[in-house]
Coordinates of C-alpha atoms in Angstrom, one line a residue:
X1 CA 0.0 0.0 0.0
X2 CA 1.2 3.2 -0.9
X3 CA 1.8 6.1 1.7
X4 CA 0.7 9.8 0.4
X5 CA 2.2 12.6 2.2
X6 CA 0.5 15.8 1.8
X7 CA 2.1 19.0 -0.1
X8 CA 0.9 22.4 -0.7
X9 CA 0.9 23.2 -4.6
X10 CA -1.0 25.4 -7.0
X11 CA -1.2 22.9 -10.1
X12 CA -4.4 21.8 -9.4
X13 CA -5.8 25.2 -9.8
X14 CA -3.5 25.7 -12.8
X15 CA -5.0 22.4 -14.7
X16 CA -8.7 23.9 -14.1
X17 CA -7.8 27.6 -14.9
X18 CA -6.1 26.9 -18.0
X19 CA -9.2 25.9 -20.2
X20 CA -11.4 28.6 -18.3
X21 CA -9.1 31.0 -19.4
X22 CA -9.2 29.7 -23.3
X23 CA -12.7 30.6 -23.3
X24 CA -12.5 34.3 -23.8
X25 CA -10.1 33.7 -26.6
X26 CA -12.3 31.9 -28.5
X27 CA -14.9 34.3 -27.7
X28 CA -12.9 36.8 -28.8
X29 CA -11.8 34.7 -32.3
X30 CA -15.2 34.6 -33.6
X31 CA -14.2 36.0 -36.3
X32 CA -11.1 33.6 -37.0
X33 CA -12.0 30.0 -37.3
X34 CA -8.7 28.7 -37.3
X35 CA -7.3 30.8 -34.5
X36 CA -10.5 30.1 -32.5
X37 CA -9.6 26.0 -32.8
X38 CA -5.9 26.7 -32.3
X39 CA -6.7 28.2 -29.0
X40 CA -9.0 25.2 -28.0
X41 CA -6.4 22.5 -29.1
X42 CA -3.6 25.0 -27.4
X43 CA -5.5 24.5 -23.9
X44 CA -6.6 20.6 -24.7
X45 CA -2.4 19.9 -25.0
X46 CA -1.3 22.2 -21.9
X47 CA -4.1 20.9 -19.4
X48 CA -2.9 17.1 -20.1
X49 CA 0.7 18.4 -19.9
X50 CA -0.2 20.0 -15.9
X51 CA -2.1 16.7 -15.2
X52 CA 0.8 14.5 -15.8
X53 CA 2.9 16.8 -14.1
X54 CA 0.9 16.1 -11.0
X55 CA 0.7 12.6 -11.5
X56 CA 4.5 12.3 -11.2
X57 CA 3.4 13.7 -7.3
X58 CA 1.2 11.3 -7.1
X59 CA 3.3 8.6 -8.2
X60 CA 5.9 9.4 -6.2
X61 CA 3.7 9.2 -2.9
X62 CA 2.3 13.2 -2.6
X63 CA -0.5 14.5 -2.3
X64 CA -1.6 18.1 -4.4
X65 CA -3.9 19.9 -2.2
X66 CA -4.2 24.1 -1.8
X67 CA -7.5 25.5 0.0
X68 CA -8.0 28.9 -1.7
X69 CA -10.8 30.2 0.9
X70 CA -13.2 29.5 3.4
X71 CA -16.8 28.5 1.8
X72 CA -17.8 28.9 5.0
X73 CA -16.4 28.2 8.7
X74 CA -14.3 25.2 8.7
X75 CA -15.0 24.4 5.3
X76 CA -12.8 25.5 2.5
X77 CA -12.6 25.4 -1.3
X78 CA -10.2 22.9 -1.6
X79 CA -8.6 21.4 -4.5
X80 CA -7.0 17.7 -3.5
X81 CA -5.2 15.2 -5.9
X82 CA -5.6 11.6 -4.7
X83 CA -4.9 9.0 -6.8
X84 CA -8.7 8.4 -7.9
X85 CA -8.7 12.1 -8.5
X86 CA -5.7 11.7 -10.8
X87 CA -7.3 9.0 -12.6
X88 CA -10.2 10.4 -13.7
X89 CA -8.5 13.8 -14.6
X90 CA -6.0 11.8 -16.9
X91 CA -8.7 10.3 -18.4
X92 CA -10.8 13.6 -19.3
X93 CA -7.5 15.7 -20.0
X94 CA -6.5 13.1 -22.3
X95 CA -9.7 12.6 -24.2
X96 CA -10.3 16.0 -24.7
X97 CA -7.4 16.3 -27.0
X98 CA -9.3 13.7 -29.4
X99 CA -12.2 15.1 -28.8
X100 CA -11.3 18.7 -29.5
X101 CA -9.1 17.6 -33.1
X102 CA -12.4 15.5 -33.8
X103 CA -14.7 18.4 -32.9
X104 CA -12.9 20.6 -35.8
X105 CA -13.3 17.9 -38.2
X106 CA -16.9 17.6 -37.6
X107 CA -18.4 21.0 -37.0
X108 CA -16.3 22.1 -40.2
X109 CA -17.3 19.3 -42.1
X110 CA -21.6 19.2 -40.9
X111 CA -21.6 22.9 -41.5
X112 CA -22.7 23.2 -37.6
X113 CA -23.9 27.0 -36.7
X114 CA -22.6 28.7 -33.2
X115 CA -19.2 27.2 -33.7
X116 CA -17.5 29.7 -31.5
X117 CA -20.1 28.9 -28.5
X118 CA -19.6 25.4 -28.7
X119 CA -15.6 25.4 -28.0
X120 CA -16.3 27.7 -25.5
X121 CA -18.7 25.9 -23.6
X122 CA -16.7 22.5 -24.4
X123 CA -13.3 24.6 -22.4
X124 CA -15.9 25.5 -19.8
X125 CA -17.3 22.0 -19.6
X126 CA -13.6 20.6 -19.1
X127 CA -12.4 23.3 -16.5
X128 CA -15.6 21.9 -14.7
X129 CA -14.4 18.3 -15.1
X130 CA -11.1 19.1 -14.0
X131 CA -12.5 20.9 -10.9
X132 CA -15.1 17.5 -9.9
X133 CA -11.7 15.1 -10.3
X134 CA -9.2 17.3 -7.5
X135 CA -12.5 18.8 -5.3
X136 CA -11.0 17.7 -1.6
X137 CA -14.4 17.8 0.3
X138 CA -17.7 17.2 -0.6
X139 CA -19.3 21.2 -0.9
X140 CA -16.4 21.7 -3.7
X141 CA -17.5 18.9 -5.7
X142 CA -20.6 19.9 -5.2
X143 CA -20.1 23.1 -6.7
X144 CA -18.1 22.1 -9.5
X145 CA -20.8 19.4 -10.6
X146 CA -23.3 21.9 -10.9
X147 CA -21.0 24.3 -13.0
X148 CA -20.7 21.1 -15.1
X149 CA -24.5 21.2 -15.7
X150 CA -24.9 24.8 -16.8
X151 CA -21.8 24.7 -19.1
X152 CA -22.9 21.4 -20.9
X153 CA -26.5 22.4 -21.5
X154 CA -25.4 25.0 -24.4
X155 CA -24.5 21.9 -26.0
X156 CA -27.0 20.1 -25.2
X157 CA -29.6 22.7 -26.9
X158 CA -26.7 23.9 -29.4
X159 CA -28.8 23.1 -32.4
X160 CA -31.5 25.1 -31.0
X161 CA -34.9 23.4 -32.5
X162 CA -37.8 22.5 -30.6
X163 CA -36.5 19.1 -29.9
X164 CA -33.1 19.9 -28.3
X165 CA -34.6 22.6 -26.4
X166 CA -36.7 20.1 -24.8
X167 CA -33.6 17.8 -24.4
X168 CA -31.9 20.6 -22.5
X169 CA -34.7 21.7 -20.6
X170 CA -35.2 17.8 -19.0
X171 CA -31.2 17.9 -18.9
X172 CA -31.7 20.9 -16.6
X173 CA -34.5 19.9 -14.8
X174 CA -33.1 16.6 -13.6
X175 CA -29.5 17.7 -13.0
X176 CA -30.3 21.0 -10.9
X177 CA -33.2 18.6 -8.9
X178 CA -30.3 16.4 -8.5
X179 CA -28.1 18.7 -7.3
X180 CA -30.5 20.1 -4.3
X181 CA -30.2 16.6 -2.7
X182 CA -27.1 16.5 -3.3
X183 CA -26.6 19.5 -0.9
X184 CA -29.3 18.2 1.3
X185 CA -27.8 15.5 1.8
X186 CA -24.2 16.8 2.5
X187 CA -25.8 19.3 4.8
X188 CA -27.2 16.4 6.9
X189 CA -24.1 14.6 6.1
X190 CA -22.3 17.5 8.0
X191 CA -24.4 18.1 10.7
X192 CA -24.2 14.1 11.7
X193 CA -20.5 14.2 11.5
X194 CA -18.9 17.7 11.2
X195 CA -16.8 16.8 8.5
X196 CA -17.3 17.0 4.4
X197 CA -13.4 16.0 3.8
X198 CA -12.9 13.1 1.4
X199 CA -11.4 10.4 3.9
X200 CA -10.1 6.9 2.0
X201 CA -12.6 4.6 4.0
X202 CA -15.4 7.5 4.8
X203 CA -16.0 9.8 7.7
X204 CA -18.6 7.8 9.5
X205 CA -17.2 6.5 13.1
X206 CA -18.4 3.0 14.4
X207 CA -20.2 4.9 17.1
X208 CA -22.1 7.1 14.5
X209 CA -23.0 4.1 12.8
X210 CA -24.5 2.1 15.6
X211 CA -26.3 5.3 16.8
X212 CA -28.3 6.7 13.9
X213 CA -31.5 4.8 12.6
X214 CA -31.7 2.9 9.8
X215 CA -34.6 5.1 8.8
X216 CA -32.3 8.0 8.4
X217 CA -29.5 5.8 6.9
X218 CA -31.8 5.0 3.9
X219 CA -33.2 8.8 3.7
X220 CA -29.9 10.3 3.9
X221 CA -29.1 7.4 1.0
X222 CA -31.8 8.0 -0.8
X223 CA -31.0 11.7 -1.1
X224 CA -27.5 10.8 -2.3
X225 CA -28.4 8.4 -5.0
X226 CA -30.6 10.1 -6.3
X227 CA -27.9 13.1 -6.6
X228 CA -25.4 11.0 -8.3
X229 CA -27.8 8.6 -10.0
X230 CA -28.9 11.3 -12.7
X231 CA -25.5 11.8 -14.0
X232 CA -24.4 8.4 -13.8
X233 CA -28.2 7.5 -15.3
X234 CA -29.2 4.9 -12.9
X235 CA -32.5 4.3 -14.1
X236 CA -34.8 5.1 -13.4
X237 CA -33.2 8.3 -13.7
X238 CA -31.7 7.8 -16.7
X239 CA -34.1 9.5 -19.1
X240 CA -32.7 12.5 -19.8
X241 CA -29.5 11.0 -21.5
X242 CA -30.8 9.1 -24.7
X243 CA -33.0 12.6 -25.1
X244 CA -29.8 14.5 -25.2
X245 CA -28.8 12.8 -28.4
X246 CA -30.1 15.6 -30.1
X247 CA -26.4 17.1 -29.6
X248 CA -24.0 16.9 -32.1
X249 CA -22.0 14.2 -32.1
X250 CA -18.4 15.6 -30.2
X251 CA -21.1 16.7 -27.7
X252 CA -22.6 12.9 -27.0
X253 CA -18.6 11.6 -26.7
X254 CA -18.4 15.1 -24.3
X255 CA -21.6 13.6 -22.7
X256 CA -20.6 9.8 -22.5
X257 CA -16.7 9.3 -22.4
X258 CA -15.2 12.2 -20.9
X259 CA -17.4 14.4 -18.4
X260 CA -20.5 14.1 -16.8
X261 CA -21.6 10.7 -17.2
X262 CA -18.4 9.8 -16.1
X263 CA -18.4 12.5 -12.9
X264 CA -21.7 10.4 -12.4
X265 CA -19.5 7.0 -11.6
X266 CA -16.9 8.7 -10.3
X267 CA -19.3 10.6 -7.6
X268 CA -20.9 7.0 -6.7
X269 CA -17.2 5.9 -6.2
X270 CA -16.6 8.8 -4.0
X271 CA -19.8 9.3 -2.1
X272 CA -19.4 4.9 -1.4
X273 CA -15.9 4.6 -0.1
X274 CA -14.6 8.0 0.7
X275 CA -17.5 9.4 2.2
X276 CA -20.4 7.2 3.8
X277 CA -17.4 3.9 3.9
X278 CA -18.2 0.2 3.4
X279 CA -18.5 -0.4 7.1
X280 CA -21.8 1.8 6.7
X281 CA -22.9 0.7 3.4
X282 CA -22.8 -3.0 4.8
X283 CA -24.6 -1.7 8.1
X284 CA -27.5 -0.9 6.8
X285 CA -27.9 -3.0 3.6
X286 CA -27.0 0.0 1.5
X287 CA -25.0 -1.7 -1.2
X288 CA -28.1 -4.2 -1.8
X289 CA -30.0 -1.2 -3.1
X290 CA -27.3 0.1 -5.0
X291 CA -27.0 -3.2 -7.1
X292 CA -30.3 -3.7 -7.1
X293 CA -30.8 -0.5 -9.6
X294 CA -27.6 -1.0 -11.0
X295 CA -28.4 -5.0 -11.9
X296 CA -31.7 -3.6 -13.2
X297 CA -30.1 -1.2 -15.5
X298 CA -28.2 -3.1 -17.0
X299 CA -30.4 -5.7 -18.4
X300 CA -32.9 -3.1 -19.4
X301 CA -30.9 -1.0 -20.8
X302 CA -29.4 -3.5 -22.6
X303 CA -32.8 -4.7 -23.7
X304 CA -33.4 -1.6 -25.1
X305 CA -30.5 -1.1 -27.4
X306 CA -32.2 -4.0 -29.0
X307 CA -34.5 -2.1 -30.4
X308 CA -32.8 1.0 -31.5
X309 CA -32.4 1.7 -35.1
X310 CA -31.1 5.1 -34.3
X311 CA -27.1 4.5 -34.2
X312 CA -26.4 7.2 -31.6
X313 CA -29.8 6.1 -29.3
X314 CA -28.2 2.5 -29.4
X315 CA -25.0 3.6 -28.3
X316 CA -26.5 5.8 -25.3
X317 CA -28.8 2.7 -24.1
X318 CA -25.2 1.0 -24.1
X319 CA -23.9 3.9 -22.1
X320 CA -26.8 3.4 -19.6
X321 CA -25.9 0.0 -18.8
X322 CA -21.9 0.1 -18.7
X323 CA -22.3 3.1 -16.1
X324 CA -24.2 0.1 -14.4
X325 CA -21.3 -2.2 -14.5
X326 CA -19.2 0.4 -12.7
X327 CA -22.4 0.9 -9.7
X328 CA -22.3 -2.5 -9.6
X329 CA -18.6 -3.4 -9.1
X330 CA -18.7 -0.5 -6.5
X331 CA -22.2 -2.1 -4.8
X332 CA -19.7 -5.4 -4.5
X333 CA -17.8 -3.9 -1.4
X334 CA -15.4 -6.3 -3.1
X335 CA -11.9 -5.3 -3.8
X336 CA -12.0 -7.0 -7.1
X337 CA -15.3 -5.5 -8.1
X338 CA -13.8 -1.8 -6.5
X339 CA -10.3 -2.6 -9.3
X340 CA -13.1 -3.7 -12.3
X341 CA -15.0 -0.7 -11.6
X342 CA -12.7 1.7 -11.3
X343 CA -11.0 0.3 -14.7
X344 CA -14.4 0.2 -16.4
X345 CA -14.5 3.8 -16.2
X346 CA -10.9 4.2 -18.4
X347 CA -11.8 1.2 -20.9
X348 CA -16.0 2.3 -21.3
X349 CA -14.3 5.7 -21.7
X350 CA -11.8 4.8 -24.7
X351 CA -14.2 2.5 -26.2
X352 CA -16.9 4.5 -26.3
X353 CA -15.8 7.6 -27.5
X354 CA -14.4 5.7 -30.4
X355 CA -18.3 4.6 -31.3
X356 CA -19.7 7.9 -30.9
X357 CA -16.6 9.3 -32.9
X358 CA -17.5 6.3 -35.9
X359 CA -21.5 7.7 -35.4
X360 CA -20.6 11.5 -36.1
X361 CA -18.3 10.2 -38.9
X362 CA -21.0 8.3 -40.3
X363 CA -23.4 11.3 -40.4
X364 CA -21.5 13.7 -41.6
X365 CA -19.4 11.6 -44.5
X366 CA -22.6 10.0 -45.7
X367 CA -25.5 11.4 -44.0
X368 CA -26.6 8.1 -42.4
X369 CA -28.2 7.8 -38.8
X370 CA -29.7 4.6 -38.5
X371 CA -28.8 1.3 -38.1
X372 CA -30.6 -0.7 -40.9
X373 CA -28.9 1.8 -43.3
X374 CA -25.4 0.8 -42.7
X375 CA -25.1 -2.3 -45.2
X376 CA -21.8 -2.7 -47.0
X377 CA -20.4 0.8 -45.2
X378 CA -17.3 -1.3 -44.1
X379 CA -16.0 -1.1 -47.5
X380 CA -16.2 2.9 -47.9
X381 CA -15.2 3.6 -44.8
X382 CA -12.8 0.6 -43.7
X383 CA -10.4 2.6 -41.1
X384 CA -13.9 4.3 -39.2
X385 CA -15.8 0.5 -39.3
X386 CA -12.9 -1.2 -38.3
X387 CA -12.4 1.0 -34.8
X388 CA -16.4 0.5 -34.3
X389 CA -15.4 -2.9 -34.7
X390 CA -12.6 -2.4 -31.5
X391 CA -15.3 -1.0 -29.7
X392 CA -17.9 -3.1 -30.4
X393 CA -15.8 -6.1 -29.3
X394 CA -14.8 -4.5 -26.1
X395 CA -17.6 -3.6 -25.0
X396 CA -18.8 -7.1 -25.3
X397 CA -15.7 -8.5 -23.3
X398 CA -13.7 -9.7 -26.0
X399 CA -9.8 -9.9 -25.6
X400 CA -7.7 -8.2 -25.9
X401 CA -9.2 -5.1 -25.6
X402 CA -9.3 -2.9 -22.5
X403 CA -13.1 -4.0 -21.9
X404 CA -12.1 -7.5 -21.2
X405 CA -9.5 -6.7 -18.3
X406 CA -12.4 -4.2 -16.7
X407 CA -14.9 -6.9 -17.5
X408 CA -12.2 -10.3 -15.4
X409 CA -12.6 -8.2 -12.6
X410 CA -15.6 -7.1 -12.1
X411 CA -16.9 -10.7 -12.4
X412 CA -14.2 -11.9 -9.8
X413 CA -15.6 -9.2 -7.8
X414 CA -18.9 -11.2 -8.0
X415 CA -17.4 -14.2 -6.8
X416 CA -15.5 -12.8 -4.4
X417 CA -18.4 -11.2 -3.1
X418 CA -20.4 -14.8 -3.0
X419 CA -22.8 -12.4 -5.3
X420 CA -24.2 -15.2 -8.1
X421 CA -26.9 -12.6 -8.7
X422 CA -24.4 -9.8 -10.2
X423 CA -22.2 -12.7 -11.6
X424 CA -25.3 -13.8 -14.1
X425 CA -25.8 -10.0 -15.5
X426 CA -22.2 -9.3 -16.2
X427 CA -22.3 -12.9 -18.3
X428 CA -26.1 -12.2 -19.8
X429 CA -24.5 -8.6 -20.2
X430 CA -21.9 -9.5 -22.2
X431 CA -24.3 -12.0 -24.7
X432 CA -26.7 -8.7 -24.7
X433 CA -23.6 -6.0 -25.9
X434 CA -22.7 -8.9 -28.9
X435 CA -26.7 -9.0 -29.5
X436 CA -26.4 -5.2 -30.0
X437 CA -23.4 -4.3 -31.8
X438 CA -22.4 -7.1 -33.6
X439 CA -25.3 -6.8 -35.9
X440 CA -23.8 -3.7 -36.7
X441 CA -20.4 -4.7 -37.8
X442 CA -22.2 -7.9 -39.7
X443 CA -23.8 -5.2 -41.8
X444 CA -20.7 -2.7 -42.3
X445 CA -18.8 -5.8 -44.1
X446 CA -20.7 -8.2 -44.7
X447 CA -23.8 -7.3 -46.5
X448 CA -23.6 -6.5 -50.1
X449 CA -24.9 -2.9 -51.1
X450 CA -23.7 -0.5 -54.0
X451 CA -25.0 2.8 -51.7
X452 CA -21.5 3.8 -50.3
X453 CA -19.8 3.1 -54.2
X454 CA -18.8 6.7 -54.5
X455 CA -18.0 7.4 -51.1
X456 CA -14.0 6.7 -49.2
X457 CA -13.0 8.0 -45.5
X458 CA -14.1 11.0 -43.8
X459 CA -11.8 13.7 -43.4
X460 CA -8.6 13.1 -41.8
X461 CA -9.6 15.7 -38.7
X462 CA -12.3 12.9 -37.7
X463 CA -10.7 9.7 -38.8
X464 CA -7.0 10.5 -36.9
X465 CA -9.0 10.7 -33.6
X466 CA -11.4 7.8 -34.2
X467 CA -8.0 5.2 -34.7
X468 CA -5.7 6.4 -32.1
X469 CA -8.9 6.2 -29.6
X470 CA -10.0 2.7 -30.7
X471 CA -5.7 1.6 -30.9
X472 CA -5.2 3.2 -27.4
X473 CA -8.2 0.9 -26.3
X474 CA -6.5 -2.4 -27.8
X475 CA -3.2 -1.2 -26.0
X476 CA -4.6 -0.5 -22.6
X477 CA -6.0 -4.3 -22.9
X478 CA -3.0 -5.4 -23.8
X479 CA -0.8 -3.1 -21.4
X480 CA -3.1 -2.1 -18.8
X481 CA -0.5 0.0 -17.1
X482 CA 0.6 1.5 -20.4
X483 CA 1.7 5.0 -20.0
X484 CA 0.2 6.3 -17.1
X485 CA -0.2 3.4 -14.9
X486 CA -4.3 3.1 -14.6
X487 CA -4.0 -0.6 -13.3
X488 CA -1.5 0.2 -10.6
X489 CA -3.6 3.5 -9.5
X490 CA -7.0 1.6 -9.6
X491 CA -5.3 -0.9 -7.2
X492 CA -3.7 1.9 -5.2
X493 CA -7.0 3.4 -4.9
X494 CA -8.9 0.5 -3.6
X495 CA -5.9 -0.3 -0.7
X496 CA -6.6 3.6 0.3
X497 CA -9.9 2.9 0.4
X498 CA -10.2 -1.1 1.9

């Protein structure tokens, strides 16, 4: 187990403020396209750069922290870089650099309006991100989640008909309702224990435990779940996501790979073991609850992608339920389900994007959004087809791609946890994902069709991205400690935490 020793340093604040500060400049470059995406691409590079500089902290047994002021007495705005903090912000600063080169490629090439709003609100989105990954107590977190709602819902509406406004407006609605329990429940959460900290293990004492009714445990729960269930789209929940689809495509990778579906998982992870603790969780039958819904979603979700013609619908029904395989490795209160979880949220990250990346390609190479229209595409657009294929596979457990190492562990968490029940929906699951996507690829290369005759690869801006995303996801199954060292943090995180 590794030993972190607290130091005082600014990068953490550096790593959020450099994006924040990008968005005047591409306010300002309105006029000047290619200064405007230099800017956003600028900030993408030098925000991964800070981030790894931390992580060479982290790795080398510090911990980031600075507390820039007092919210309020005995409570500051703290930024803290643990290693689960570190791991998500590597992810997200990472991504974004795809996501930003992909973004060009696609709002160019769809001939997308409010350009200049959308990279600003993406920066904005990503300082946000930043800010939810190194929060050190639960009333920062709080506040950068909710700053993550506002910025994301321009692009949620950004193509401004009557359908994505109502998107947005049920994006708002159940991520600001959200949000109030979340503070409820914090406030109670303080009052019970005068402390908002993120402690590895959680801030309830034995003693606390014993004393407070189980009819307040669940309440307090309750509250909490349903604060982080919207983002993470716990269904039933989960509504507002496949709704959001309305967004252009960089938006639904923004929305499903990199940020707030992803600060979803990442809350559950922190609210469970760094907050409330498994000692409470098991008191009180909390985690049975937890899995329950996130058992539930899965299958259904899955279920549902069955149906979908609509490519990008599909994908965010898959979305629904892989969020769900992370709940459920964190409703384990198994070490080896913690490890699976925790990778799931890398590997569903890498894999997805790359299918959201393929879907935008898709649409704006050759004007195609559904399913049943995909025959023969393979053949135009071999490079794009072939990293859905990566995905696809992944995401259905097959080796070696990063899905299957998230996917060994997460069912050893089930049997480590003597939990038969989770162990049968990660295997139906997995049958469910091939059910979905594997239709898909059977039609790119394997149906005949003359449609796609006249038609090759997209332009390099989107097709770049879309291989190095679905090749970093067959290297990080392959090596999962390639580069940055996810398998050795996600283990480092779960002997903080057990």
């Amino acid at each position: 187990m590794v030993t972190y020793t607290t130091v005082m340093s600014y990068l953490p604040l550096w790593a959020i403020l450099v994006s924040l500060a990008t968005v005047p400049l591409i306010l300002f470059s309105d006029k000047s396209p290619n200064v405007r995406e230099f800017w956003s691409l600028l900030a993408s590079v030098i925000k991964f750069g800070i981030v790894l500089s931390i992580g060479t902290l982290v790795w080398d047994g510090y911990t980031p922290e600075v507390t820039l002021f007092n919210i309020a007495p005995d409570i500051g705005f703290t930024l803290k870089v643990d290693a689960f903090g570190l791991y998500f912000a590597l992810i997200a600063s990472g991504l974004w650099i795809l996501a930003t080169i992909y973004s060009i490629g696609y709002m160019r090439g769809h001939g997308e309006k409010n350009q200049t709003r959308f990279f600003a609100s993406f920066a904005l989105s990503l300082s946000a991100t930043i800010g939810i990954a190194f929060s050190g107590n639960l009333l920062t977190f709080i506040i950068f989640y909710e700053i993550l709602t506002l910025a994301t819902y321009p692009l949620v509406v950004h193509k401004g008909d009557e359908k994505a406004i109502r998107a947005g407006r049920k994006y708002l609605a159940y991520s600001l309702t959200a949000g109030v329990l979340l503070i409820v429940g914090a406030g109670w959460i303080y009052g019970l224990t005068g402390e908002i900290n993120f402690v590895p293990g959680g801030i309830f004492s034995e003693s606390l435990i014993n004393s407070l009714p189980q009819a307040s445990a669940w309440i307090l729960f309750c509250l909490l779940l349903v604060g982080f269930g919207v983002k993470s789209a716990i269904m039933p929940f989960h509504s507002w996501l496949p709704n959001a689809m309305v967004a252009p495509t960089p938006v639904s990778a923004l929305l499903h790979a990199v940020a707030v579906v992803k600060s979803g998982v990442f809350a559950v992870v922190r609210i469970v073991h760094f907050v409330l603790g498994t000692e409470m969780m098991q008191h009180f039958n909390l985690h049975i609850l937890l899995g329950a819904l996130a058992g539930a979603t899965i299958i259904i979700a899955s279920l549902i992608a069955l149906r979908q013609d609509n490519l990008k619908r599909r994908l965010a029904y898959s979305t629904i339920g892989h969020l769900s395989y992370i709940v459920l490795g964190v409703a384990l209160l198994s070490p080896e389900g913690l490890v699976g979880g925790i990778l799931h949220i890398s590997a569903h990250a890498f894999m997805k994007i790359t299918l959201f990346f393929c879907a935008g390609a898709i649409l704006v190479h050759v004007h195609k959004e559904n399913v049943s229209d995909l025959n023969g595409i393979g053949r135009a657009m071999p490079w794009t087809m072939g990293a859905f294929t990566i995905g696809a596979l992944g995401l259905a457990g097959i080796p070696p791609i990063n899905g299957f190492v998230s996917k060994w562990f997460l069912v050893a968490g089930t049997v480590q946890a003597e939990t038969y029940v989770g162990l049968s929906v990660y295997l139906l699951s997995g049958l469910l994902n091939a059910a979905y996507f594997f239709p898909i690829v059977h039609r790119a290369f394997f149906r005949a069709s003359n449609q796609y005759d006249n038609y090759g690869e997209a332009t390099p801006w989107m097709v770049a991205p879309i291989c190095i995303a679905s090749l970093l996801a067959l290297l990080f199954g392959i090596f999962p400690n390639m580069g940055v060292g996810f398998y050795d943090l996600s283990v480092n995180i779960v002997n903080m935490v057990m």
